[in-house]
PDB file of C-alpha atoms in Angstrom:
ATOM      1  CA  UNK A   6     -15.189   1.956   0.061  1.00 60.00           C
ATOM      2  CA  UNK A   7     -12.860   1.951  -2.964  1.00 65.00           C
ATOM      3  CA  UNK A   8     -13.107  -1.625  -4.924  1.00 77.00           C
ATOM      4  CA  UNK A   9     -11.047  -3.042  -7.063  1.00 87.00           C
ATOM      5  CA  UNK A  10     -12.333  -6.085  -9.078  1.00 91.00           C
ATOM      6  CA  UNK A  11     -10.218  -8.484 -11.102  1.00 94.00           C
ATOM      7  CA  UNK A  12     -10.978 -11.357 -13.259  1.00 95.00           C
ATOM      8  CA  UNK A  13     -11.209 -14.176 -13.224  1.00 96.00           C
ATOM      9  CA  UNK A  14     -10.353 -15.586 -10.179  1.00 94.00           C
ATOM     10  CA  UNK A  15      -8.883 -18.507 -11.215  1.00 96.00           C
ATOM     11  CA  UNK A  16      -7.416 -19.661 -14.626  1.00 97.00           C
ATOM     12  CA  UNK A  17      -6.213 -22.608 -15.844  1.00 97.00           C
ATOM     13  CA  UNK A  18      -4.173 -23.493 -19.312  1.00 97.00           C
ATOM     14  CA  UNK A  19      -1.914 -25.500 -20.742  1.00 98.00           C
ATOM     15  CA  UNK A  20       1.667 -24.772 -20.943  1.00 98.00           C
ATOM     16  CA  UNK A  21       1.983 -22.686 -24.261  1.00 98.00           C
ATOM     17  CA  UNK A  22      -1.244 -21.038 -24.019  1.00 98.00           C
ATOM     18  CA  UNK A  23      -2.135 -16.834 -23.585  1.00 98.00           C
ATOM     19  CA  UNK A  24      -3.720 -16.021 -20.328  1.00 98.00           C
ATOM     20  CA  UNK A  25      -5.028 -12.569 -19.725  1.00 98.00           C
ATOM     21  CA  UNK A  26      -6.545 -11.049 -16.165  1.00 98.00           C
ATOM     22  CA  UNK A  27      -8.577  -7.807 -15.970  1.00 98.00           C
ATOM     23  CA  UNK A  28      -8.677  -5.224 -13.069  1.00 97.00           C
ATOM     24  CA  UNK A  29     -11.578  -2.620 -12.986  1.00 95.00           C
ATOM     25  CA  UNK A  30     -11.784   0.087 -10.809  1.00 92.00           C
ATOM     26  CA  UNK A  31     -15.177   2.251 -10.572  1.00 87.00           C
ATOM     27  CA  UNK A  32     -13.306   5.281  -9.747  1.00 87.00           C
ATOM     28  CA  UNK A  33     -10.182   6.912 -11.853  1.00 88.00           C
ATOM     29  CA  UNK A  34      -7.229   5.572 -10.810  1.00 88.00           C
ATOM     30  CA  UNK A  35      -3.650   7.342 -10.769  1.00 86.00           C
ATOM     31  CA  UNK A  36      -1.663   4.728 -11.441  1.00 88.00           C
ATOM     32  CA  UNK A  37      -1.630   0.789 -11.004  1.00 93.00           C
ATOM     33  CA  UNK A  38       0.923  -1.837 -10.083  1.00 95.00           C
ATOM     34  CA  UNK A  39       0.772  -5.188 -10.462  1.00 97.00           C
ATOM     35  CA  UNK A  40       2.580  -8.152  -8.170  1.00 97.00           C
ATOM     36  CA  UNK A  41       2.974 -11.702  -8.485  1.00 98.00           C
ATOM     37  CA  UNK A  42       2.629 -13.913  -5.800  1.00 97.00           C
ATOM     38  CA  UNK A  43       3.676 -17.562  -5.855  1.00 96.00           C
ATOM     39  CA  UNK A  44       2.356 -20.710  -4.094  1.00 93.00           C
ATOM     40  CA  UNK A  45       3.399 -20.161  -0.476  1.00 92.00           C
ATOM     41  CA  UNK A  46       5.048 -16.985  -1.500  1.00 95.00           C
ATOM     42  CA  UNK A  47       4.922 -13.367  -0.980  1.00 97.00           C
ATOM     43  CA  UNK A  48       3.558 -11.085  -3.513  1.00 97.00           C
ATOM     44  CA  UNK A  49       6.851  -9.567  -5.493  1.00 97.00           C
ATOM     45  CA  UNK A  50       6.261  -6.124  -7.562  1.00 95.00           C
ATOM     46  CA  UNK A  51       6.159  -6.719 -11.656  1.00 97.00           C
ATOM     47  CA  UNK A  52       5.547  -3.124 -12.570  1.00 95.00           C
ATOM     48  CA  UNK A  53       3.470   0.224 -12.240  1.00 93.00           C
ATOM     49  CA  UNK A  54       1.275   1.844 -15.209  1.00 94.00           C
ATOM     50  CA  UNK A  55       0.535   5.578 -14.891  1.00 91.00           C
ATOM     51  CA  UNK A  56      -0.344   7.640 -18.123  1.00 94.00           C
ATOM     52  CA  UNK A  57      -3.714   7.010 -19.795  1.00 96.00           C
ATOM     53  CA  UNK A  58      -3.022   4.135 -22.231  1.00 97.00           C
ATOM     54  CA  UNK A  59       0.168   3.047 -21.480  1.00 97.00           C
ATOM     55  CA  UNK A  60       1.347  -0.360 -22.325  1.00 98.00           C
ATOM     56  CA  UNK A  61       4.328  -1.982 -21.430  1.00 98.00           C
ATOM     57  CA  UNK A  62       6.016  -5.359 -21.891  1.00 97.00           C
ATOM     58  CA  UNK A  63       8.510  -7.402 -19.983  1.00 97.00           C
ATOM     59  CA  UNK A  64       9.238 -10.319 -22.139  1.00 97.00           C
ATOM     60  CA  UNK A  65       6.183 -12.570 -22.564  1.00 98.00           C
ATOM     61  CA  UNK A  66       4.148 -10.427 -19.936  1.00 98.00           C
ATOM     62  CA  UNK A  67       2.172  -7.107 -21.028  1.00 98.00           C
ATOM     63  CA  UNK A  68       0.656  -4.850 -19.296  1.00 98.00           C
ATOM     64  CA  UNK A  69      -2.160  -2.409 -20.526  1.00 98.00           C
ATOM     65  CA  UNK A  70      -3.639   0.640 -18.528  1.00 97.00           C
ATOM     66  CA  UNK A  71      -7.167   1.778 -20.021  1.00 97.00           C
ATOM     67  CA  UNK A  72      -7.785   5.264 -21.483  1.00 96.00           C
ATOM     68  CA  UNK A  73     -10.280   6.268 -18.933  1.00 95.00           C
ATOM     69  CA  UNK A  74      -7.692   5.167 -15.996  1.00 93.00           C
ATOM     70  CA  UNK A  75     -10.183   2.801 -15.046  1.00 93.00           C
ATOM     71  CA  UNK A  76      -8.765  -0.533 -15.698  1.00 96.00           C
ATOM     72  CA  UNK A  77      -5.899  -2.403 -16.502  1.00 97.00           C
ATOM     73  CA  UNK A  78      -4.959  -5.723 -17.979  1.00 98.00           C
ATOM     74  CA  UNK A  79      -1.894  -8.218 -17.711  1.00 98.00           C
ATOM     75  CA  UNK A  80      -1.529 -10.296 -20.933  1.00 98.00           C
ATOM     76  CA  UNK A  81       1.159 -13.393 -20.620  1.00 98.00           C
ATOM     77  CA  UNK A  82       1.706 -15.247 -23.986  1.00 98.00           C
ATOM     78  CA  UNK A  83       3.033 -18.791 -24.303  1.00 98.00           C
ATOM     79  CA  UNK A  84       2.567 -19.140 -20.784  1.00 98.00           C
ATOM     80  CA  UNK A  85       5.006 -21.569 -18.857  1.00 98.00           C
ATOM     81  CA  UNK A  86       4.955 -22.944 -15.952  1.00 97.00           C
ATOM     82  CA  UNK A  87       7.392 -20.542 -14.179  1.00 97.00           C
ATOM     83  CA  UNK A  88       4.081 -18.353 -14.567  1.00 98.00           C
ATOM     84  CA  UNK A  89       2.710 -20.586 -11.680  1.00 98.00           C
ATOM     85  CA  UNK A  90       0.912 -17.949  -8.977  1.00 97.00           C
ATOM     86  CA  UNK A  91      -1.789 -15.523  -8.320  1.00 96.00           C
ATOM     87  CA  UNK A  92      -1.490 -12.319 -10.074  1.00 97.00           C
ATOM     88  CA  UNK A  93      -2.750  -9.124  -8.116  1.00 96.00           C
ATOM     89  CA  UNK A  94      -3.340  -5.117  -9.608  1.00 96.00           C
ATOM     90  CA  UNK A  95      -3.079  -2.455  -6.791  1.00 94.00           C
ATOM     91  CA  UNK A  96      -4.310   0.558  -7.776  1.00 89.00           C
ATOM     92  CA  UNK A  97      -4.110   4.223  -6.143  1.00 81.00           C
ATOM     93  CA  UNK A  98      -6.865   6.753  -6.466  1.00 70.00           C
ATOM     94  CA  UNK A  99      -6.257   9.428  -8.598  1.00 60.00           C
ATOM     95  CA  UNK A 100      -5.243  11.938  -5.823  1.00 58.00           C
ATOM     96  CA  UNK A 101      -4.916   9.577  -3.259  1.00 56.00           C
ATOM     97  CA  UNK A 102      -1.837   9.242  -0.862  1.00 58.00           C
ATOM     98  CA  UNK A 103       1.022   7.123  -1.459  1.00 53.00           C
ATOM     99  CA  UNK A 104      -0.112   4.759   1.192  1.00 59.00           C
ATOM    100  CA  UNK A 105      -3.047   3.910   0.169  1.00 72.00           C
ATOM    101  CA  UNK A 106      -2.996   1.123  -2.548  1.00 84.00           C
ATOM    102  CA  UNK A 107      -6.005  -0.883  -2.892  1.00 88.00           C
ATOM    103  CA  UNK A 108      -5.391  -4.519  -3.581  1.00 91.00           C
ATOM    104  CA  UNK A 109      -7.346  -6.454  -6.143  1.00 92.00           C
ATOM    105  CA  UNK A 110      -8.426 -10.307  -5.581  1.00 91.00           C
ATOM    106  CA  UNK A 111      -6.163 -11.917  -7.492  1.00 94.00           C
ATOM    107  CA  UNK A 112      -6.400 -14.400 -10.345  1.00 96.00           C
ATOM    108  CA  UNK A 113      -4.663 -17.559  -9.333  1.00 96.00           C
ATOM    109  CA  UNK A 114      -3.164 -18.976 -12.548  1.00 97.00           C
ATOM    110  CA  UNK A 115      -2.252 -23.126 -12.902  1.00 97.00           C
ATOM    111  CA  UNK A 116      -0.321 -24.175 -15.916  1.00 97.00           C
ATOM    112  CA  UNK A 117      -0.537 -27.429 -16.657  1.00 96.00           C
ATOM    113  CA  UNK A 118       3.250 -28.871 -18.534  1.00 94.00           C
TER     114      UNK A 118
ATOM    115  CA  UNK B  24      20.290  -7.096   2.888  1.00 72.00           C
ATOM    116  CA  UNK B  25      17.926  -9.355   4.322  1.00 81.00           C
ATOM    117  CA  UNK B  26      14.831  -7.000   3.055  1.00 94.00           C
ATOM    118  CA  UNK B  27      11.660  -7.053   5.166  1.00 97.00           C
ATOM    119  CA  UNK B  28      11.466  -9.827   8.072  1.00 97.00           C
ATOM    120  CA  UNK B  29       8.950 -11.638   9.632  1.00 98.00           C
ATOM    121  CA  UNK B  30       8.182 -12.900  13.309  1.00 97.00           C
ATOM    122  CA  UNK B  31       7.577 -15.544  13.784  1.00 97.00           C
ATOM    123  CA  UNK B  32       6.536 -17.730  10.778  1.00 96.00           C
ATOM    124  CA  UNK B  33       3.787 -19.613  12.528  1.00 96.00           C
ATOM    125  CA  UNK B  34       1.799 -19.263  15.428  1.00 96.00           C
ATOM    126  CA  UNK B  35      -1.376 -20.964  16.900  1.00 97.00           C
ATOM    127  CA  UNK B  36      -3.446 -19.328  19.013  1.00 97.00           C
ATOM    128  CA  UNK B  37      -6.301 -19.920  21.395  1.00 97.00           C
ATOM    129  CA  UNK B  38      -9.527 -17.990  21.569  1.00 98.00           C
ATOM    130  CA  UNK B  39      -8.621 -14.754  23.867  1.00 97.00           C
ATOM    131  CA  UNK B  40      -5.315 -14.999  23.722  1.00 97.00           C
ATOM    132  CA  UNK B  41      -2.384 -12.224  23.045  1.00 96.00           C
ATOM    133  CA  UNK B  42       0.496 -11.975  20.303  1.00 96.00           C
ATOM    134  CA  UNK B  43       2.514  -9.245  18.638  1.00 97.00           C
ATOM    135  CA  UNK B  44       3.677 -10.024  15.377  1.00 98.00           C
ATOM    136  CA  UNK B  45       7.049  -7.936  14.379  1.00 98.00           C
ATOM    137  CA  UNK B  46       8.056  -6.714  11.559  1.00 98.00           C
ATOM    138  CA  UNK B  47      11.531  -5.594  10.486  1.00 98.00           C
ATOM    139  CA  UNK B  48      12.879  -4.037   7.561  1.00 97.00           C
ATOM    140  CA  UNK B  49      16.901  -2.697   6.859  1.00 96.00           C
ATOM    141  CA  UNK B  50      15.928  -0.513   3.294  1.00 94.00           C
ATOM    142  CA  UNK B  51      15.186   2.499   5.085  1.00 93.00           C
ATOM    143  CA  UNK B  52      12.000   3.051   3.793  1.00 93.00           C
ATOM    144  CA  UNK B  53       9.634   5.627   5.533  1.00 92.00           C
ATOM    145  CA  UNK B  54       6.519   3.760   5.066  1.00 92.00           C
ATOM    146  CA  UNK B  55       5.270   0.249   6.463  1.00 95.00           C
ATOM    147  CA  UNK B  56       1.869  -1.664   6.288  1.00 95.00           C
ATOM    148  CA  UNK B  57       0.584  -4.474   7.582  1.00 97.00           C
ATOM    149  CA  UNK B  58      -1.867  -6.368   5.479  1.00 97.00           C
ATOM    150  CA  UNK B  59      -4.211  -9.884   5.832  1.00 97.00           C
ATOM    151  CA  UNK B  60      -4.539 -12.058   3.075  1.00 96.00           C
ATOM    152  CA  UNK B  61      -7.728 -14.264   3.227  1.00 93.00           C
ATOM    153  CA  UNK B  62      -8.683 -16.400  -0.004  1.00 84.00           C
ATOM    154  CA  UNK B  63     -10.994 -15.076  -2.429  1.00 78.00           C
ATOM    155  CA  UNK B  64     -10.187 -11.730  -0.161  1.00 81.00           C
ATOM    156  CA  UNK B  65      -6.955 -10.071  -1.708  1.00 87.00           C
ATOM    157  CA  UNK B  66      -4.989  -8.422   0.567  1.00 93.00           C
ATOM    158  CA  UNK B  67      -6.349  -5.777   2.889  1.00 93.00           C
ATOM    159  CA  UNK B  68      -4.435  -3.111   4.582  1.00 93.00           C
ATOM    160  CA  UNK B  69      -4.970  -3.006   8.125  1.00 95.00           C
ATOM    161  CA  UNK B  70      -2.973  -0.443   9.519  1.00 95.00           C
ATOM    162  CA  UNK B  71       0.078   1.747   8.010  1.00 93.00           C
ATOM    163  CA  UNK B  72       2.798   3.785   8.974  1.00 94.00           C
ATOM    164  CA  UNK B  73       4.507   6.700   7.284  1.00 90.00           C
ATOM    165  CA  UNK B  74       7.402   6.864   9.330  1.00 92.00           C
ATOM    166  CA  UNK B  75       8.569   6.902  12.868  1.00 94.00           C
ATOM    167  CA  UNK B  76       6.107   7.267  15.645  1.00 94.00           C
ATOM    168  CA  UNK B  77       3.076   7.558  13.440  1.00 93.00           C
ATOM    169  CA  UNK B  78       0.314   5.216  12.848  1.00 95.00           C
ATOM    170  CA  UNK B  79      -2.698   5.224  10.732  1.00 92.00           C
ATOM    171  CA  UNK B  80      -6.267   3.108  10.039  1.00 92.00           C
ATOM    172  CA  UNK B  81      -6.532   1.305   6.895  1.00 90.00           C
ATOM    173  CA  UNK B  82      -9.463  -0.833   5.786  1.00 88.00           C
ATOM    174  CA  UNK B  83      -9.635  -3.949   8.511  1.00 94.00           C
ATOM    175  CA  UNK B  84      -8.141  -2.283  11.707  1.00 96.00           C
ATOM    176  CA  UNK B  85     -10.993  -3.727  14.032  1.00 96.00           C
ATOM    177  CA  UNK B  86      -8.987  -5.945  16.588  1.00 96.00           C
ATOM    178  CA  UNK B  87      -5.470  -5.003  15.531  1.00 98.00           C
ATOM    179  CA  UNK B  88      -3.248  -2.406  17.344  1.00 97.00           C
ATOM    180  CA  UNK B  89       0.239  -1.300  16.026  1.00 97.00           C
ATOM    181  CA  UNK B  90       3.587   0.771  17.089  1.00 97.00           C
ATOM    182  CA  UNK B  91       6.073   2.267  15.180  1.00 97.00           C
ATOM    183  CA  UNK B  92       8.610   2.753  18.071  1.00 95.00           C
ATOM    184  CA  UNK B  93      11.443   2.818  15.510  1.00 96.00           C
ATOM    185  CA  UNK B  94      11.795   3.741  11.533  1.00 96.00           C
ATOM    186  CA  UNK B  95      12.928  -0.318  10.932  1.00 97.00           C
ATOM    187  CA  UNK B  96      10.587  -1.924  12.942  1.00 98.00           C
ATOM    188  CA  UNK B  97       6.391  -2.436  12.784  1.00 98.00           C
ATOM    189  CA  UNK B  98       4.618  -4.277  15.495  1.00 98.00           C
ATOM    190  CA  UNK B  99       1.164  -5.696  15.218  1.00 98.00           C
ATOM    191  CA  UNK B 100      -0.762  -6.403  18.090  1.00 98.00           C
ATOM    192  CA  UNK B 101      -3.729  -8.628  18.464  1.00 96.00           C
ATOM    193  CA  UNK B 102      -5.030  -7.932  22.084  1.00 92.00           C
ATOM    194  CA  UNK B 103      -7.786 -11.118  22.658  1.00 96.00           C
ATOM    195  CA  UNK B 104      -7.268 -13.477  19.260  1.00 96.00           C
ATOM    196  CA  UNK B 105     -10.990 -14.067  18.062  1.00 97.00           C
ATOM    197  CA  UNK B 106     -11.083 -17.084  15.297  1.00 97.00           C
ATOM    198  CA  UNK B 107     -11.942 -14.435  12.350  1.00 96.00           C
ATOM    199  CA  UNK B 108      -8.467 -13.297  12.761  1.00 97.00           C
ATOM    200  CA  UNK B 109      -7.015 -16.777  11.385  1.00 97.00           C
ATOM    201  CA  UNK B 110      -5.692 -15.186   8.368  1.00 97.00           C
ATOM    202  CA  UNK B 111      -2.071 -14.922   6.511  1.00 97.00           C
ATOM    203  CA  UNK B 112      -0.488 -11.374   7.830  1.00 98.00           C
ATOM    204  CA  UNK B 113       2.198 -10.281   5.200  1.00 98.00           C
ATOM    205  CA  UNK B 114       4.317  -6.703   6.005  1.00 98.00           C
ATOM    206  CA  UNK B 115       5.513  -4.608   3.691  1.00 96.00           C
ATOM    207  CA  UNK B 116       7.420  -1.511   3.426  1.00 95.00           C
ATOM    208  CA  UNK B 117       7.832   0.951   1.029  1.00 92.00           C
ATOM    209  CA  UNK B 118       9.727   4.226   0.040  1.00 87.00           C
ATOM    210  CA  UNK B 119       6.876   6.244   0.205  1.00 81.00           C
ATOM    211  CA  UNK B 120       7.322   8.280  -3.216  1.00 73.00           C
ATOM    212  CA  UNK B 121       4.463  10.400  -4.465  1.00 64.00           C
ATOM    213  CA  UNK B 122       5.856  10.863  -7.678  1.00 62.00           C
ATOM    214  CA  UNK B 123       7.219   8.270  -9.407  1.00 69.00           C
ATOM    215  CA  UNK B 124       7.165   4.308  -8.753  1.00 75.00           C
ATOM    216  CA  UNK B 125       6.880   3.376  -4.987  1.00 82.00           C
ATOM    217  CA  UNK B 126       7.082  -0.330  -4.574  1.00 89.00           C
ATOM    218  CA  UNK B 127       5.975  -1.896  -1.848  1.00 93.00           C
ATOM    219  CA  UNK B 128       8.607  -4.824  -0.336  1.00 95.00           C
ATOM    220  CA  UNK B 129       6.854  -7.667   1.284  1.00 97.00           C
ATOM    221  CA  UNK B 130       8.070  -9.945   3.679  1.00 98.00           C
ATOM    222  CA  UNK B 131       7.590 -13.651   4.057  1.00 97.00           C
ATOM    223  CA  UNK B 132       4.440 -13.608   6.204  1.00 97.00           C
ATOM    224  CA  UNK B 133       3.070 -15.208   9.347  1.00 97.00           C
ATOM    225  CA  UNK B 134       0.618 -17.369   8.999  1.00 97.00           C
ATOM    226  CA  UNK B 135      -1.735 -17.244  12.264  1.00 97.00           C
ATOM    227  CA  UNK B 136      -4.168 -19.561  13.406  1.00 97.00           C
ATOM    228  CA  UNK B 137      -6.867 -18.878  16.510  1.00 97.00           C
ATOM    229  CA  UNK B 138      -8.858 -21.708  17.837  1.00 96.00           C
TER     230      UNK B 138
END
């Protein structure tokens, strides 16, 4: 079935360094979201990409979506370590339904102060 | 609002053994889904709903059952607990939008164990 990969699985930095993760899909996707999930949490919704190349920022997070609709990034700079958590795309087939949101594996960051 | 709920928070189970988890959310939302997080695994969807009395299969629904009795409430149903099912089960609920930004809600999980 559909597959979403993301990488890498786990990152680790020090406080004040970038950290990027990368979700690939093999099939076109309609749009993405990402969520953040922290330790012992529940994943929380950051934000949804749809058109072909879209970027968007909040604050010190941005998010890219590819030109193909294929894959997505999530850029953090100056990380902190409020950015504690695992970071997960979900991405909808291009005409799939609105239930159906696969869920990446995650990239578990840990910033060390 | 208390969002999407959970019951309960932990449970233990033996090999064989029954338990419905429930699920309860007061945003009105049409859709709900129940999905397992393993590590290294994501989050799979193993069954959905998109709205009152209907029910549907999504990627892990081998072992599960579920009702959707009412719009604000989503029960999962483990009929004989097998140890592969030792998992974190997080519900979440969601407008249901298919234009447009439909976020999905997520409530505080249960975290199961079968021995």
């Amino acid at each position: 079935g559909q597959q979403v990969m993301q990488i890498p699985q786990y990152q680790h930095v020090q406080e004040g360094e970038d950290f990027t993760t990368y979700c690939n899909s093999s099939t076109t996707l309609s749009n993405i979201q990402w969520y953040k999930q922290r330790p012992g949490g529940h994943p929380v919704f950051l934000i949804q990409l749809v058109k072909s190349g879209e970027v968007k920022k909040q604050k010190r997070l941005t998010f890219q979506f590819g030109e193909a609709k294929k894959n997505s990034s999530l850029h953090i700079t100056a990380t902190q370590t409020t950015d504690v958590g695992t970071y997960f795309c979900a991405a909808r087939n291009y005409g799939g339904a609105t239930n159906k949101l696969i869920f990446g594996t995650g990239t578990l960051l840990a910033v060390q102060p | 609002n208390a969002g999407v709920t959970q019951t309960p928070k932990f449970r233990v189970l033996k090999t064989g053994q029954s338990m419905t988890l429930l699920c309860a959310q007061d945003m009105n939302h049409e859709y709900m889904y129940w999905y397992r997080q393993d590590p290294g695994m994501g989050l799979r969807l193993i069954h959905y709903s998109v709205g009152e009395g209907t029910t549907a299969k999504g990627e892990v629904p081998d072992g599960y059952n579920v009702s959707r009795l009412k719009k604000q409430n989503f029960l999962l149903g483990l009929e004989s607990a097998a140890p592969s099912q030792t998992s974190v089960y997080f519900c979440a609920s969601s407008f249901g939008r298919d234009r447009g930004i439909d976020t999905q809600y997520f409530g505080p999980g249960t975290r199961l164990t079968v021995l």
